[in-house]
Coordinates of C-alpha atoms and ligand atoms in Angstrom, one line a residue:
M29 CA -41.7 -21.4 36.9
E30 CA -44.8 -20.2 35.2
T31 CA -44.8 -16.4 34.4
I32 CA -48.2 -14.8 34.6
V33 CA -49.0 -11.5 32.8
S34 CA -51.9 -9.6 34.2
N35 CA -53.1 -6.1 35.3
D36 CA -54.2 -7.3 38.8
L37 CA -52.5 -5.1 41.3
N38 CA -53.4 -7.2 44.4
T39 CA -51.4 -10.2 43.1
A40 CA -48.4 -8.0 42.6
I41 CA -48.7 -6.6 46.2
S42 CA -49.0 -10.0 47.7
L43 CA -46.0 -11.4 45.8
L44 CA -43.9 -8.4 46.7
N45 CA -44.9 -8.8 50.4
Q46 CA -43.7 -12.4 50.2
G47 CA -40.3 -11.3 49.1
E48 CA -40.8 -12.2 45.4
V49 CA -39.8 -10.2 42.3
V50 CA -42.5 -8.7 40.1
A51 CA -42.0 -6.8 36.8
I52 CA -43.8 -3.4 36.9
P53 CA -44.5 -0.6 34.5
T54 CA -43.0 2.8 34.9
E55 CA -43.3 5.7 32.5
T56 CA -39.7 5.1 31.3
V57 CA -39.3 1.4 30.9
Y58 CA -40.5 -1.7 32.8
G59 CA -38.6 -2.5 36.0
L60 CA -38.0 -5.8 37.8
A61 CA -39.1 -4.8 41.3
A62 CA -38.5 -6.2 44.8
N63 CA -38.6 -5.0 48.4
A64 CA -35.6 -2.6 48.5
L65 CA -35.2 -3.2 52.3
D66 CA -35.0 -7.0 52.0
T67 CA -31.6 -8.4 50.9
N68 CA -33.0 -11.8 49.9
A69 CA -35.6 -10.2 47.7
I70 CA -32.9 -8.1 46.1
L71 CA -30.7 -11.1 45.4
R72 CA -33.6 -12.6 43.4
I73 CA -33.5 -9.6 41.1
F74 CA -29.8 -10.1 40.3
E75 CA -30.5 -13.8 39.8
A76 CA -33.4 -13.4 37.4
K77 CA -31.5 -10.8 35.4
Q78 CA -28.2 -12.5 35.5
R79 CA -26.9 -9.1 36.5
P80 CA -23.4 -8.7 38.1
H81 CA -23.6 -7.8 41.8
F82 CA -21.3 -4.8 41.3
N83 CA -24.1 -3.0 39.4
P84 CA -26.2 -1.0 41.8
L85 CA -30.0 -0.6 41.7
I86 CA -32.4 2.4 41.7
V87 CA -34.7 2.7 44.7
H88 CA -38.3 3.7 43.7
C89 CA -40.2 5.6 46.3
K90 CA -43.8 6.8 46.3
S91 CA -42.9 10.5 47.0
W92 CA -39.8 12.7 47.4
E93 CA -40.9 13.2 51.0
S94 CA -40.9 9.5 51.7
A95 CA -37.5 9.1 50.1
Q96 CA -36.0 11.3 52.8
N97 CA -36.3 8.3 55.1
Y98 CA -33.5 6.6 53.2
V99 CA -30.9 9.3 52.6
L100 CA -28.6 11.6 54.6
K101 CA -28.1 15.3 53.9
V102 CA -29.7 16.3 50.6
P103 CA -28.3 19.3 48.6
S104 CA -30.8 22.2 48.3
I105 CA -30.4 22.0 44.5
A106 CA -31.7 18.4 44.6
H107 CA -34.8 19.6 46.5
E108 CA -35.4 22.3 43.9
L109 CA -35.1 19.8 41.0
A110 CA -37.4 17.4 42.8
K111 CA -40.1 20.0 43.1
Y112 CA -40.2 20.2 39.3
F113 CA -39.3 16.7 38.1
C114 CA -40.7 14.4 40.8
P115 CA -42.6 12.2 40.1
G116 CA -40.9 11.6 36.8
A117 CA -38.0 10.2 34.7
L118 CA -35.2 11.6 36.9
S119 CA -33.1 9.6 39.3
F120 CA -31.0 11.3 42.0
L121 CA -27.8 9.9 43.5
L122 CA -27.8 10.8 47.2
N123 CA -25.9 9.8 50.3
K124 CA -27.7 6.7 51.6
N125 CA -28.4 5.9 55.3
N126 CA -28.1 2.4 56.9
I127 CA -31.7 1.4 56.2
I128 CA -30.7 0.8 52.5
P129 CA -28.8 -2.5 52.2
D130 CA -25.3 -2.2 50.8
L131 CA -26.2 -4.7 48.0
I132 CA -28.5 -2.0 46.5
S133 CA -25.7 0.5 46.1
A134 CA -23.0 -2.1 45.4
G135 CA -21.0 -0.8 48.4
S136 CA -21.2 2.8 47.3
P137 CA -22.2 5.5 49.9
L138 CA -24.6 6.8 47.2
V139 CA -28.1 5.4 46.4
A140 CA -30.1 6.2 43.3
I141 CA -33.6 7.4 44.2
R142 CA -36.5 7.8 41.7
I143 CA -40.1 8.7 42.1
P144 CA -42.0 7.1 39.2
Q145 CA -45.0 8.8 37.8
H146 CA -46.8 5.9 36.1
P147 CA -50.2 5.6 37.8
I148 CA -49.8 1.8 38.3
A149 CA -46.3 2.2 39.8
Q150 CA -47.7 4.9 42.0
A151 CA -50.7 2.8 43.1
L152 CA -48.4 0.0 43.9
L153 CA -45.9 2.1 45.9
Q154 CA -48.8 3.7 47.8
S155 CA -50.0 0.2 48.9
L156 CA -46.6 -1.0 50.2
D157 CA -44.8 0.1 53.3
Y158 CA -41.3 -0.2 51.7
P159 CA -39.7 1.2 48.5
L160 CA -39.0 -0.9 45.5
A161 CA -35.6 -1.7 44.0
A162 CA -35.9 -2.1 40.3
P163 CA -33.5 -2.3 37.4
S164 CA -34.9 -2.5 33.8
A165 CA -36.7 -5.8 33.4
N166 CA -34.4 -7.3 30.6
E167 CA -31.5 -9.7 30.5
F168 CA -28.4 -7.8 31.4
G169 CA -27.0 -5.9 28.4
Y170 CA -30.0 -6.4 26.2
I171 CA -32.6 -3.8 25.1
S172 CA -34.8 -2.4 27.9
P173 CA -38.5 -3.4 27.8
T174 CA -41.2 -0.9 27.0
S175 CA -44.2 -3.3 27.2
A176 CA -45.2 -6.4 29.2
E177 CA -44.6 -8.6 26.1
H178 CA -41.0 -7.4 26.0
V179 CA -40.5 -8.4 29.6
F180 CA -42.2 -11.8 28.9
D181 CA -39.8 -12.4 25.9
S182 CA -36.8 -11.7 28.1
L183 CA -37.7 -13.2 31.5
K184 CA -40.4 -15.8 31.0
G185 CA -39.8 -18.8 33.3
K186 CA -37.5 -16.7 35.5
I187 CA -40.1 -14.5 37.3
P188 CA -43.6 -15.3 38.6
Y189 CA -45.5 -12.2 37.6
I190 CA -45.6 -9.3 35.1
L191 CA -47.9 -6.4 36.0
D192 CA -49.2 -5.2 32.7
G193 CA -49.6 -1.4 32.3
G194 CA -49.4 -1.2 28.5
S195 CA -46.7 0.5 26.5
T196 CA -44.6 3.0 28.4
Q197 CA -44.9 6.7 27.7
V198 CA -41.3 8.0 27.7
G199 CA -39.7 4.8 26.4
I200 CA -36.1 5.5 27.5
E201 CA -34.6 5.0 31.0
S202 CA -34.5 7.8 33.5
T203 CA -31.8 10.5 33.5
I204 CA -29.4 9.9 36.4
I205 CA -27.8 12.9 38.2
G206 CA -25.6 13.4 41.2
F207 CA -24.2 16.4 43.0
S208 CA -20.7 17.5 43.7
E209 CA -19.5 19.1 47.0
N210 CA -19.4 22.5 45.3
G211 CA -23.0 22.3 44.1
S212 CA -22.5 21.2 40.6
I213 CA -25.0 18.8 38.9
L214 CA -23.2 15.7 37.6
L215 CA -24.7 13.6 34.7
Y216 CA -24.4 9.8 35.1
R217 CA -26.8 8.7 32.4
K218 CA -28.6 10.6 29.7
G219 CA -32.3 9.7 29.7
G220 CA -36.0 10.6 29.8
V221 CA -35.5 14.1 31.2
S222 CA -33.5 16.4 28.9
I223 CA -30.3 18.1 30.0
E224 CA -31.6 21.4 28.7
S225 CA -34.6 21.2 31.0
I226 CA -32.5 20.4 34.1
E227 CA -30.3 23.3 33.3
K228 CA -33.3 25.6 32.8
V229 CA -34.9 24.6 36.1
S230 CA -31.7 24.7 38.2
G231 CA -30.0 27.6 36.5
T232 CA -26.9 25.4 36.7
K233 CA -24.8 23.8 34.0
V234 CA -24.9 20.0 34.0
I235 CA -21.4 18.4 34.0
N236 CA -20.6 15.0 32.7
A237 CA -19.9 12.7 35.7
D238 CA -16.8 11.2 34.0
I239 CA -15.2 14.6 34.2
G240 CA -16.8 16.0 37.4
D241 CA -16.4 13.0 39.6
K242 CA -13.1 11.3 40.1
L243 CA -14.8 8.3 41.9
K244 CA -16.3 7.0 38.7
P245 CA -19.0 4.7 40.0
Q246 CA -20.0 1.9 37.7
S247 CA -23.2 2.8 36.0
S248 CA -24.3 0.5 33.2
G249 CA -25.3 3.7 31.4
Q250 CA -21.5 4.2 31.3
L251 CA -20.6 0.7 30.0
K252 CA -19.6 0.9 26.4
S253 CA -21.6 -2.1 25.1
H254 CA -25.2 -2.0 26.4
Y255 CA -28.8 -1.9 25.2
A256 CA -27.4 -4.0 22.3
P257 CA -29.5 -6.0 19.8
K258 CA -28.1 -9.4 18.7
T259 CA -28.1 -8.3 15.1
S260 CA -25.1 -6.0 14.3
L261 CA -26.0 -2.3 14.4
I262 CA -23.9 0.5 12.9
L263 CA -24.6 4.2 13.6
G264 CA -23.6 6.9 11.2
D265 CA -24.3 8.5 7.8
I266 CA -26.9 6.3 6.1
E267 CA -25.8 7.0 2.5
H268 CA -22.2 6.2 3.3
L269 CA -23.0 3.1 5.4
Y270 CA -25.4 1.8 2.7
S271 CA -22.6 2.1 0.0
L272 CA -20.4 -0.2 2.2
N273 CA -23.1 -2.8 2.9
K274 CA -25.0 -2.9 -0.4
N275 CA -25.0 -6.7 -0.8
K276 CA -26.3 -7.4 2.7
R277 CA -29.9 -7.7 3.9
I278 CA -30.3 -4.3 5.7
G279 CA -32.8 -2.9 8.2
L280 CA -33.0 0.9 8.4
L281 CA -33.6 2.8 11.6
S282 CA -34.1 6.5 11.0
L283 CA -35.9 9.5 12.5
S284 CA -38.2 10.4 9.6
N285 CA -36.3 10.0 6.4
S286 CA -37.2 6.8 4.5
Y287 CA -34.2 7.0 2.1
S288 CA -36.6 5.8 -0.6
H289 CA -33.8 5.9 -3.3
L290 CA -31.9 3.2 -1.4
N291 CA -32.9 -0.5 -1.4
F292 CA -33.5 -1.4 2.3
D293 CA -35.2 -4.7 3.2
Y294 CA -37.0 -3.0 6.1
R295 CA -37.5 0.6 7.2
F296 CA -38.3 1.7 10.7
L297 CA -39.0 5.4 11.0
L298 CA -39.0 6.5 14.7
S299 CA -41.2 9.5 14.2
Q300 CA -42.8 10.6 10.9
N301 CA -43.4 14.0 12.5
H302 CA -39.7 14.4 13.5
D303 CA -40.7 14.4 17.1
L304 CA -37.9 13.3 19.4
N305 CA -40.2 12.4 22.3
E306 CA -42.1 10.0 20.0
A307 CA -38.8 8.7 18.7
A308 CA -37.7 7.8 22.3
K309 CA -41.0 6.1 22.9
N310 CA -40.6 3.9 19.8
L311 CA -36.8 3.3 20.0
F312 CA -36.6 0.1 22.1
A313 CA -39.7 -1.6 20.5
F314 CA -38.3 -1.0 17.1
L315 CA -34.8 -2.3 18.0
R316 CA -36.5 -5.5 19.3
Q317 CA -38.5 -5.8 16.1
L318 CA -35.4 -5.3 14.0
D319 CA -33.7 -8.0 16.0
Q320 CA -36.4 -10.5 15.1
L321 CA -36.0 -10.0 11.4
D322 CA -33.9 -12.1 9.0
I323 CA -31.4 -9.3 8.2
D324 CA -27.6 -9.1 8.4
I325 CA -27.3 -5.6 9.7
I326 CA -29.1 -2.6 11.1
L327 CA -28.1 0.8 9.9
A328 CA -29.1 3.6 12.2
E329 CA -28.8 7.4 11.8
Y330 CA -27.9 10.0 14.4
M331 CA -30.8 12.0 15.9
P332 CA -30.5 15.8 16.2
Q333 CA -28.3 16.4 19.3
Q334 CA -31.0 18.1 21.3
G335 CA -33.8 17.2 23.9
L336 CA -34.3 13.4 24.0
G337 CA -32.3 13.1 20.8
I338 CA -29.2 13.2 23.0
A339 CA -30.3 10.1 25.1
I340 CA -31.3 8.3 21.9
N341 CA -27.9 8.8 20.3
D342 CA -26.3 7.6 23.5
R343 CA -28.3 4.3 23.4
L344 CA -27.7 3.8 19.6
Y345 CA -24.0 4.4 20.1
R346 CA -23.8 1.7 22.8
A347 CA -26.0 -0.6 20.8
Q348 CA -23.3 -0.8 18.1
S349 CA -21.8 -4.2 17.5
I350 CA -18.2 -2.9 17.3
F351 CA -18.1 -2.5 21.1
K352 CA -19.0 -6.2 21.7
I353 CA -15.6 -7.0 20.1
I354 CA -13.6 -4.3 21.9
D355 CA -15.1 -4.9 25.5
Ligands
LIG18 O1 -35.9 4.4 34.1 C1 -35.2 3.8 34.8 O2 -34.2 4.3 35.4 C2 -35.5 2.3 34.9 C3 -36.8 2.2 35.7 C4 -37.2 0.7 35.9 O3 -36.8 2.9 36.8 N1 -34.5 1.6 35.7 C5 -33.2 1.4 35.2 O4 -32.4 0.7 36.0 O5 -32.9 1.7 34.1 P1 -31.1 -0.1 35.6 O6 -30.6 -0.8 36.8 O7 -31.3 -0.8 34.3 O8 -30.1 1.2 35.3 C6 -29.8 2.0 36.4 C7 -28.5 2.5 36.3 C8 -27.4 1.5 36.2 O9 -26.5 1.8 35.2 C9 -26.7 1.6 37.6 O10 -25.4 1.2 37.5 C10 -26.9 3.0 37.9 O11 -28.2 3.3 37.5 N2 -26.9 3.2 39.4 C11 -27.8 2.8 40.3 N3 -27.4 3.1 41.5 C12 -26.2 3.7 41.4 C13 -25.3 4.3 42.3 N4 -25.5 4.2 43.6 N5 -24.2 4.8 41.8 C14 -23.9 4.9 40.5 N6 -24.8 4.4 39.6 C15 -25.9 3.8 40.0
LIG19 MG1 -30.9 -1.5 32.5

């Protein structure tokens, strides 16, 4: 199959209307989209991504209001958060109704709902009379794509069309939250909306879903090895890791410190200005670039544990090679 990369919206609309899959830009990462109400179209997503069927998909709607067509009772705290964060990089786990196929939620009574903000994603959703199911547009387990070229590298020959919307603004996947019976907010995946901002808007403490929810739904954000480059990556204190790996060809991934006294073969600084939002935007592109280089190992440092630094640390932690052996 030939894979076309273009910014023509009408081609995307017509392919989606035919039940095809199309890669689309969102402000977090590119998604591999299909009609969320059409089981055959959804199956094509799983096939192209080589994604296990037990892994549920996020449903993208044009507005919070339109999303109400697909869910049952919504907690008032969810409505409050939506007023502030929708459209945006926040996904809500809500009780689904029968219109949403079970394949979307992998049999769970909950469906993840997101209202993307990207103007092209919005224009697309406004032109369709169904919502779009979309996982990140990469091979399962690899680094999420933040540009049309990244999608092409991962999925060329497997999908007909990539809608090019340039590089994504946020650069890291959406934060996923759910709600417990007693009104708590449960965190399923750290992402593009910071925990601090959710707590500020809601006035409620966010609880880790592993602790707050005994059901433990499988979210790939909860898998140990994920977002992983093929080159080994180790996260930790750079000076110490360097001393253990001196004789190797090393790529450095740091926030703003170039560690100029150490002899790295390549240096990737996520944000010279020490800006964690800029770092998140660069993270996946830099990991992909590092993965193309002739090096033995990537040494990465922890970001400050605040704002999007928390989500970046989570991705780096899972990108570590050690978990490929344990899992
Ligand atoms: O930013 C994003 O969220 C991107 C863009 C394209 O929207 N999408 C994305 O999708 O990252 P994906 O499929 O790569 O990751 C979504 C995560 C998965 O780990 C999945 O298991 C979890 O959301 N998820 C989806 N529906 C769920 C559900 N009903 N219950 C628990 N986890 C769910
Ligand atoms: Mg993904």
